[in-house]
Short mmCIF file of C-alpha atoms in Angstrom, two decimals:
data_model
loop_
_atom_site.label_atom_id
_atom_site.label_comp_id
_atom_site.label_asym_id
_atom_site.label_seq_id
_atom_site.Cartn_x
_atom_site.Cartn_y
_atom_site.Cartn_z
CA MET A 70 -11.71 21.49 -7.03
CA ALA A 71 -11.52 23.19 -3.66
CA THR A 72 -9.65 21.31 -0.95
CA THR A 73 -9.48 21.34 2.80
CA ASP A 74 -6.45 21.01 5.05
CA ASN A 75 -7.18 17.37 5.80
CA PHE A 76 -6.66 16.06 2.26
CA GLN A 77 -10.38 16.14 1.48
CA VAL A 78 -11.76 17.34 -1.85
CA ALA A 79 -14.83 19.55 -1.83
CA GLY A 80 -16.82 17.89 -4.60
CA THR A 81 -16.18 14.80 -6.67
CA PRO A 82 -12.54 13.74 -6.95
CA LEU A 83 -11.39 12.80 -10.43
CA PRO A 84 -14.46 14.18 -12.27
CA GLY A 85 -12.79 13.40 -15.58
CA MET A 86 -12.38 9.75 -14.60
CA LYS A 87 -16.03 9.54 -13.57
CA GLN A 88 -17.17 11.09 -16.85
CA PHE A 89 -14.96 8.67 -18.75
CA GLY A 90 -16.49 5.79 -16.82
CA LEU A 91 -20.03 6.93 -17.56
CA THR A 92 -19.27 7.38 -21.25
CA ALA A 93 -17.50 4.02 -21.48
CA GLY A 94 -20.31 2.33 -19.59
CA VAL A 95 -23.05 3.68 -21.85
CA LEU A 96 -21.06 2.90 -25.00
CA GLY A 97 -20.26 -0.58 -23.71
CA VAL A 98 -23.90 -1.33 -22.88
CA VAL A 99 -25.05 -0.21 -26.33
CA LEU A 100 -22.40 -2.34 -28.03
CA ALA A 101 -23.20 -5.28 -25.73
CA VAL A 102 -26.88 -5.15 -26.68
CA ALA A 103 -25.91 -5.14 -30.35
CA GLY A 104 -23.47 -7.98 -29.74
CA PHE A 105 -26.15 -10.01 -27.99
CA PHE A 106 -28.31 -9.99 -31.11
CA ILE A 107 -25.34 -10.61 -33.40
CA SER A 108 -23.57 -13.38 -31.49
CA GLY A 109 -26.33 -14.87 -29.35
CA ALA A 110 -26.90 -15.53 -25.67
CA ASP A 111 -24.21 -18.18 -25.20
CA ARG A 112 -21.44 -15.89 -26.44
CA PHE A 113 -22.87 -13.01 -24.38
CA TYR A 114 -22.70 -14.93 -21.11
CA GLN A 115 -19.17 -16.20 -21.82
CA ALA A 116 -17.94 -12.66 -22.45
CA TYR A 117 -19.84 -11.42 -19.41
CA LEU A 118 -18.18 -14.02 -17.17
CA VAL A 119 -14.73 -12.92 -18.35
CA ALA A 120 -15.49 -9.23 -17.86
CA TYR A 121 -17.14 -9.72 -14.48
CA THR A 122 -14.41 -11.95 -13.10
CA PHE A 123 -11.78 -9.39 -14.09
CA TRP A 124 -13.46 -6.36 -12.51
CA MET A 125 -14.53 -8.31 -9.43
CA GLY A 126 -10.89 -9.33 -9.18
CA VAL A 127 -9.93 -5.67 -8.84
CA VAL A 128 -12.47 -5.32 -6.02
CA LEU A 129 -11.45 -8.48 -4.17
CA GLY A 130 -7.76 -7.75 -4.65
CA SER A 131 -8.36 -4.34 -3.09
CA LEU A 132 -10.08 -5.99 -0.13
CA ALA A 133 -7.13 -8.34 0.37
CA LEU A 134 -4.52 -5.58 0.10
CA LEU A 135 -6.52 -3.40 2.49
CA MET A 136 -6.50 -6.20 5.07
CA VAL A 137 -2.80 -6.89 4.54
CA GLN A 138 -2.06 -3.21 5.14
CA HIS A 139 -4.12 -3.11 8.35
CA LEU A 140 -2.56 -6.32 9.61
CA SER A 141 1.04 -5.42 8.80
CA GLY A 142 0.77 -1.79 9.89
CA GLY A 143 3.27 -0.87 7.19
CA ALA A 144 3.35 2.60 5.74
CA TRP A 145 3.51 1.18 2.20
CA GLY A 146 -0.27 1.04 1.81
CA VAL A 147 -1.29 4.31 3.43
CA VAL A 148 -1.28 6.33 0.20
CA LEU A 149 -3.39 3.66 -1.53
CA ARG A 150 -5.81 2.99 1.32
CA ARG A 151 -8.55 5.29 0.07
CA PRO A 152 -8.56 3.80 -3.46
CA PHE A 153 -8.66 0.32 -1.94
CA GLU A 154 -11.53 1.32 0.36
CA ALA A 155 -13.47 2.93 -2.49
CA ALA A 156 -13.17 -0.26 -4.53
CA VAL A 157 -14.29 -2.37 -1.56
CA ARG A 158 -17.40 -0.23 -1.06
CA THR A 159 -18.60 -1.27 -4.53
CA ILE A 160 -19.12 -4.89 -3.39
CA PRO A 161 -22.93 -4.53 -2.96
CA PHE A 162 -23.21 -3.16 -6.49
CA MET A 163 -20.97 -5.92 -7.85
CA ALA A 164 -23.25 -8.46 -6.17
CA VAL A 165 -26.14 -7.12 -8.25
CA LEU A 166 -24.00 -7.35 -11.39
CA PHE A 167 -23.51 -11.06 -10.67
CA ILE A 168 -27.16 -11.73 -11.56
CA PRO A 169 -26.53 -12.19 -15.32
CA ILE A 170 -24.12 -15.03 -14.50
CA VAL A 171 -26.92 -16.74 -12.57
CA LEU A 172 -29.26 -16.21 -15.52
CA GLY A 173 -26.66 -17.61 -17.90
CA MET A 174 -25.73 -20.71 -15.91
CA HIS A 175 -27.13 -23.05 -18.56
CA SER A 176 -24.91 -21.43 -21.21
CA LEU A 177 -21.80 -21.43 -19.02
CA TYR A 178 -21.91 -24.58 -16.93
CA GLU A 179 -22.52 -28.00 -18.41
CA TRP A 180 -23.06 -29.43 -14.95
CA SER A 181 -26.20 -27.27 -14.53
CA HIS A 182 -27.99 -29.07 -17.39
CA GLU A 183 -30.93 -31.18 -16.31
CA GLY A 184 -30.23 -34.90 -16.52
CA ILE A 185 -26.50 -34.52 -17.18
CA THR A 186 -25.58 -36.71 -14.21
CA ALA A 187 -27.31 -39.66 -15.87
CA THR A 188 -25.00 -39.55 -18.88
CA ASP A 189 -21.74 -38.16 -17.47
CA PRO A 190 -20.18 -40.17 -14.61
CA VAL A 191 -17.57 -37.48 -13.86
CA ILE A 192 -20.20 -34.80 -13.32
CA ALA A 193 -22.32 -37.30 -11.40
CA ALA A 194 -19.41 -37.88 -9.01
CA LYS A 195 -19.19 -34.13 -8.38
CA ALA A 196 -22.93 -33.52 -8.17
CA LEU A 197 -22.90 -33.08 -4.40
CA TYR A 198 -20.91 -29.87 -4.95
CA LEU A 199 -21.82 -28.93 -8.52
CA ASN A 200 -25.56 -28.45 -8.32
CA THR A 201 -27.58 -25.29 -8.83
CA PRO A 202 -29.08 -24.80 -5.33
CA PHE A 203 -25.73 -25.26 -3.58
CA PHE A 204 -24.00 -23.08 -6.17
CA LEU A 205 -26.44 -20.22 -5.52
CA ALA A 206 -26.15 -20.65 -1.75
CA ARG A 207 -22.36 -20.42 -1.98
CA GLN A 208 -22.51 -17.24 -4.03
CA ALA A 209 -24.82 -15.63 -1.49
CA ALA A 210 -22.45 -16.60 1.32
CA TYR A 211 -19.42 -15.21 -0.53
CA PHE A 212 -20.97 -11.81 -1.11
CA VAL A 213 -22.32 -11.57 2.44
CA LEU A 214 -18.88 -12.33 3.87
CA TRP A 215 -17.01 -10.00 1.49
CA GLY A 216 -19.55 -7.23 1.96
CA THR A 217 -19.57 -7.52 5.76
CA ILE A 218 -15.78 -7.44 6.06
CA GLY A 219 -15.55 -4.55 3.61
CA TYR A 220 -18.27 -2.57 5.36
CA LEU A 221 -16.71 -2.94 8.81
CA LEU A 222 -13.21 -2.00 7.63
CA THR A 223 -14.35 1.09 5.75
CA HIS A 224 -16.79 2.13 8.48
CA TRP A 225 -14.16 1.87 11.22
CA SER A 226 -11.67 3.68 9.00
CA ALA A 227 -14.08 6.59 8.60
CA GLU A 228 -14.67 6.62 12.36
CA HIS A 229 -10.92 6.67 12.96
CA ASP A 230 -10.60 9.66 10.64
CA ARG A 231 -13.22 11.43 12.72
CA THR A 232 -12.15 10.46 16.24
CA GLY A 233 -8.56 9.23 16.07
CA ASP A 234 -9.47 6.45 18.53
CA PRO A 235 -6.52 3.98 18.52
CA ALA A 236 -8.85 1.14 19.53
CA LEU A 237 -10.29 1.26 16.02
CA LEU A 238 -6.88 0.44 14.58
CA ASP A 239 -6.76 -2.67 16.76
CA LYS A 240 -10.26 -3.68 15.65
CA MET A 241 -9.32 -3.32 11.98
CA ALA A 242 -6.13 -5.32 12.49
CA ARG A 243 -7.94 -8.14 14.31
CA LEU A 244 -10.67 -8.30 11.69
CA SER A 245 -8.07 -8.31 8.92
CA GLY A 246 -6.31 -11.32 10.42
CA GLY A 247 -9.40 -13.48 10.31
CA GLY A 248 -10.65 -11.72 7.20
CA LEU A 249 -7.63 -12.79 5.19
CA VAL A 250 -8.33 -16.41 6.06
CA VAL A 251 -11.94 -15.93 4.93
CA TYR A 252 -10.72 -14.20 1.77
CA PHE A 253 -8.35 -17.01 0.80
CA LEU A 254 -10.99 -19.67 1.38
CA THR A 255 -13.92 -17.90 -0.26
CA VAL A 256 -11.99 -16.66 -3.29
CA SER A 257 -10.52 -20.11 -3.84
CA PHE A 258 -13.98 -21.67 -3.86
CA ALA A 259 -15.50 -18.80 -5.85
CA MET A 260 -12.94 -19.17 -8.63
CA VAL A 261 -13.60 -22.91 -8.74
CA ASP A 262 -17.29 -22.08 -9.09
CA TRP A 263 -17.00 -19.26 -11.61
CA THR A 264 -14.23 -20.38 -13.94
CA MET A 265 -12.85 -23.85 -13.23
CA SER A 266 -16.29 -25.48 -13.28
CA VAL A 267 -16.79 -24.20 -16.83
CA ASN A 268 -15.00 -27.48 -17.59
CA PRO A 269 -16.25 -29.82 -14.85
CA HIS A 270 -13.93 -32.60 -16.02
CA TRP A 271 -10.75 -30.63 -15.28
CA PHE A 272 -9.23 -29.61 -11.95
CA SER A 273 -6.21 -27.84 -10.48
CA THR A 274 -5.34 -27.54 -6.82
CA ILE A 275 -3.47 -24.27 -7.39
CA TRP A 276 -6.37 -22.58 -9.20
CA GLY A 277 -7.53 -20.47 -6.27
CA MET A 278 -4.03 -19.22 -5.45
CA LEU A 279 -3.45 -18.35 -9.11
CA TYR A 280 -6.50 -16.09 -9.07
CA ILE A 281 -5.58 -14.61 -5.70
CA GLY A 282 -2.18 -13.60 -7.07
CA GLY A 283 -3.83 -12.18 -10.16
CA GLN A 284 -6.33 -10.20 -8.09
CA GLY A 285 -3.52 -8.62 -6.10
CA LEU A 286 -1.76 -7.65 -9.32
CA SER A 287 -4.95 -6.19 -10.82
CA ALA A 288 -5.81 -4.21 -7.69
CA PHE A 289 -2.32 -2.79 -7.33
CA ALA A 290 -2.15 -1.81 -11.01
CA PHE A 291 -5.56 -0.12 -10.77
CA GLY A 292 -4.57 1.64 -7.53
CA ILE A 293 -1.42 3.03 -9.16
CA CYS A 294 -3.45 4.38 -12.10
CA VAL A 295 -5.80 6.15 -9.68
CA LEU A 296 -3.01 7.54 -7.49
CA VAL A 297 -1.18 8.98 -10.50
CA MET A 298 -4.32 10.93 -11.41
CA LEU A 299 -4.94 12.03 -7.82
CA ALA A 300 -1.33 13.21 -7.51
CA GLN A 301 -1.75 15.61 -10.42
CA THR A 302 -3.96 18.01 -8.44
CA ALA A 303 -4.26 19.35 -4.90
CA PRO A 304 -4.23 18.16 -2.20
CA LEU A 305 -2.14 15.07 -3.04
CA SER A 306 0.08 16.92 -5.50
CA ARG A 307 1.69 18.55 -2.43
CA VAL A 308 2.72 15.29 -0.80
CA ILE A 309 2.99 12.45 -3.35
CA THR A 310 6.49 12.30 -4.84
CA THR A 311 8.50 10.21 -7.29
CA HIS A 312 9.74 8.16 -4.33
CA HIS A 313 6.19 6.96 -3.66
CA PHE A 314 5.79 5.81 -7.24
CA HIS A 315 9.18 4.12 -7.16
CA ASP A 316 8.12 2.14 -4.09
CA LEU A 317 4.73 1.28 -5.58
CA GLY A 318 6.41 0.23 -8.81
CA LYS A 319 8.50 -2.24 -6.84
CA PHE A 320 5.37 -3.69 -5.27
CA LEU A 321 3.79 -3.96 -8.73
CA PHE A 322 6.88 -5.83 -9.90
CA ALA A 323 6.59 -8.19 -6.92
CA PHE A 324 2.94 -8.98 -7.68
CA LEU A 325 3.81 -9.58 -11.32
CA MET A 326 6.46 -12.07 -10.23
CA LEU A 327 4.00 -13.76 -7.86
CA TRP A 328 1.45 -14.19 -10.65
CA ALA A 329 4.12 -15.55 -13.00
CA TYR A 330 5.41 -17.96 -10.34
CA LEU A 331 1.95 -19.36 -9.65
CA SER A 332 1.13 -19.61 -13.36
CA PHE A 333 4.35 -21.44 -14.14
CA SER A 334 3.95 -23.69 -11.10
CA GLN A 335 0.57 -24.87 -12.33
CA PHE A 336 1.94 -25.44 -15.83
CA LEU A 337 5.02 -27.30 -14.59
CA ILE A 338 3.04 -29.62 -12.32
CA ILE A 339 0.40 -30.46 -14.93
CA TRP A 340 2.80 -30.74 -17.86
CA SER A 341 5.31 -32.96 -16.06
CA ALA A 342 2.58 -35.22 -14.65
CA ASN A 343 1.00 -35.60 -18.12
CA ILE A 344 -2.24 -36.97 -16.67
CA PRO A 345 -5.00 -37.36 -19.30
CA GLU A 346 -7.55 -35.54 -17.13
CA GLU A 347 -5.30 -32.49 -16.67
CA ILE A 348 -3.01 -32.01 -19.66
CA PRO A 349 -5.76 -31.03 -22.18
CA HIS A 350 -6.03 -27.68 -20.39
CA TYR A 351 -2.71 -26.65 -21.93
CA LEU A 352 -2.92 -28.72 -25.12
CA ASP A 353 -6.18 -26.99 -26.06
CA ARG A 354 -4.56 -23.59 -25.51
CA TRP A 355 -1.67 -24.48 -27.79
CA ASP A 356 -3.94 -25.80 -30.52
CA ASN A 357 -4.91 -23.82 -33.64
CA SER A 358 -5.20 -20.05 -33.17
CA TRP A 359 -5.34 -20.25 -29.37
CA LYS A 360 -1.55 -20.54 -29.38
CA TYR A 361 -1.27 -16.87 -30.38
CA LEU A 362 -3.13 -15.79 -27.26
CA SER A 363 -0.92 -18.12 -25.22
CA ILE A 364 2.16 -16.45 -26.68
CA PHE A 365 0.71 -13.04 -25.86
CA ILE A 366 0.14 -14.07 -22.23
CA ILE A 367 3.78 -15.13 -21.94
CA VAL A 368 5.25 -12.12 -23.74
CA GLY A 369 2.71 -9.37 -23.15
CA HIS A 370 1.60 -10.24 -19.64
CA PHE A 371 4.99 -11.18 -18.24
CA ILE A 372 8.13 -10.56 -20.30
CA VAL A 373 7.33 -7.00 -21.43
CA PRO A 374 6.18 -5.55 -18.06
CA TYR A 375 8.90 -7.53 -16.28
CA ALA A 376 11.58 -5.94 -18.46
CA LEU A 377 10.11 -2.46 -18.11
CA LEU A 378 9.71 -2.64 -14.34
CA LEU A 379 13.38 -3.50 -13.94
CA SER A 380 14.10 0.15 -14.75
CA ARG A 381 14.43 2.40 -11.71
CA ASP A 382 13.77 5.49 -13.85
CA LEU A 383 10.54 4.08 -15.27
CA LYS A 384 9.24 3.24 -11.81
CA LYS A 385 9.97 6.81 -10.67
CA ASN A 386 8.14 8.35 -13.62
CA ALA A 387 4.45 8.52 -12.68
CA GLY A 388 3.19 8.83 -16.24
CA LYS A 389 5.22 5.91 -17.55
CA LEU A 390 4.37 3.78 -14.52
CA ARG A 391 0.68 4.41 -15.21
CA VAL A 392 1.15 3.24 -18.80
CA ILE A 393 2.75 0.02 -17.55
CA ALA A 394 -0.02 -0.48 -14.97
CA THR A 395 -2.68 0.11 -17.63
CA TRP A 396 -0.97 -2.39 -19.93
CA ILE A 397 -0.96 -4.95 -17.12
CA LEU A 398 -4.70 -4.42 -16.59
CA LEU A 399 -5.36 -5.03 -20.29
CA ALA A 400 -3.18 -8.14 -20.15
CA ARG A 401 -5.15 -9.33 -17.12
CA VAL A 402 -8.36 -9.21 -19.19
CA ALA A 403 -6.63 -11.34 -21.84
CA ASP A 404 -5.53 -13.78 -19.13
CA TYR A 405 -9.08 -14.22 -17.86
CA TYR A 406 -10.25 -14.73 -21.44
CA TRP A 407 -7.49 -17.33 -21.91
CA HIS A 408 -8.78 -19.20 -18.86
CA VAL A 409 -12.44 -19.31 -19.86
CA ALA A 410 -12.96 -18.99 -23.62
CA PRO A 411 -11.03 -22.06 -24.88
CA GLU A 412 -13.30 -24.29 -22.80
CA LEU A 413 -16.32 -22.99 -24.70
CA HIS A 414 -14.79 -22.37 -28.14
CA GLN A 415 -12.26 -25.10 -28.81
CA ASP A 416 -12.37 -24.51 -32.57
CA GLY A 417 -10.08 -21.51 -32.24
CA LEU A 418 -9.64 -17.91 -31.13
CA THR A 419 -12.42 -15.66 -32.37
CA ILE A 420 -12.88 -12.17 -30.92
CA SER A 421 -16.46 -10.96 -31.00
CA LEU A 422 -17.92 -7.52 -30.37
CA LEU A 423 -19.05 -8.77 -26.95
CA ASP A 424 -15.48 -9.54 -25.89
CA VAL A 425 -14.73 -5.82 -26.14
CA ALA A 426 -18.12 -4.37 -25.23
CA LEU A 427 -18.71 -6.17 -21.93
CA PRO A 428 -15.34 -5.42 -20.29
CA LEU A 429 -15.91 -1.82 -21.39
CA ALA A 430 -19.48 -1.75 -20.05
CA LEU A 431 -18.71 -3.32 -16.67
CA GLY A 432 -15.51 -1.28 -16.42
CA GLY A 433 -17.40 1.94 -17.03
CA ILE A 434 -19.99 1.04 -14.40
CA PHE A 435 -17.32 0.04 -11.89
CA VAL A 436 -15.20 3.16 -12.48
CA SER A 437 -18.23 5.44 -12.04
CA LEU A 438 -19.17 3.70 -8.79
CA PHE A 439 -15.55 3.75 -7.65
CA VAL A 440 -15.14 7.51 -8.12
CA SER A 441 -18.45 8.14 -6.34
CA GLN A 442 -17.26 6.08 -3.37
CA LEU A 443 -13.91 7.88 -3.37
CA GLY A 444 -15.63 11.20 -2.68
CA GLY A 445 -16.83 12.48 0.67
CA ARG A 446 -13.78 11.33 2.63
CA SER A 447 -10.24 12.49 3.11
CA LEU A 448 -7.98 11.14 0.36
CA LEU A 449 -5.50 10.06 3.04
CA PRO A 450 -6.18 8.52 6.49
CA VAL A 451 -5.45 11.71 8.44
CA ASN A 452 -5.17 10.13 11.91
CA ASP A 453 -3.21 7.06 10.89
CA PRO A 454 0.06 6.75 12.84
CA GLY A 455 1.84 5.69 9.67
CA LEU A 456 0.77 8.73 7.64
CA GLU A 457 3.77 10.94 8.40
CA LYS A 458 6.13 8.08 7.71
CA ALA A 459 4.33 7.31 4.45
CA LEU A 460 4.43 10.91 3.27
CA HIS A 461 8.17 10.98 3.84
CA HIS A 462 8.37 7.88 1.59
CA HIS A 463 10.12 5.68 4.17
CA VAL A 464 8.20 2.64 2.98
CA HIS A 465 8.86 -0.79 4.48
#
């Protein structure tokens, strides 16, 4: 790959990653088609919801972290800004990939069944919110808001690269302030719509925040994986050092702790209250074979990466940090599965071909789109006032 002096790659950055994404996407689609005929439509849509929510979480987490970086002005996010922006620019494509969830509403959401309000008083009481027309209207509003904020931030960022106009930095900061409020509200409602309403009889007031913390963790882990690969070749190999990865590893550790804190907070509140409408959420996940997945979430998603990220040497080692970040991403998929699947398969944990194929298929599609969006721009914001500070790893 030829490079220019402004950290821009002539051609497609990370061609190997794009090829991997294309291969994984094709393989995943083929396996998903086979799984559809083997396991049926209901199982297909459940697996699709898990896969979509995970990968959309990477996108939305990137949008949130991008806005936090613009608002704070800290140098910590400068080296990850381009990966975050590339992920954000996939929002229109991810909106199209939401269509199968709309088509599978009857399989996923009991409240969407015709006549259900006549026989279920709980769903009837929530019918003003949980009804198909309003659900679809909300989804359209979410994607319009996310897409508009993402477009403006990435467009102004490209203009700032070209002109260096400081007024654009102010515009991005102002938009990010209001945009974060919009993000917190829309993601909270979206996660109620997508995952919590799978069981319309259950509720949690911390549900939105739990997903927001998880999205930040997913986005940061994905960003680290990308930066490690970018740092292996010019132009970033000249400027990205072990100190950058050490700092990013500390941020990854912080997001892991945030996710764990929110997860435990929800458990503690529900378990101690012991309310019949709430406690089955955890009882069902400790029943029969679901308990093994619950144990994995505790050990594999928290204890193992927590222990590893305590090591200063591991955080400084780019290759090992990427392994930890990749492991966290895999654990995040399991966490989403743990949220959704027990509501639809209370008889026990059963992994189908679709549970592997659809995360692979959507992941391959997303990665291919991501790498395409990463190209054509400088890999670092060349006119950003925090760039020099970031490259000298004085991260605050």
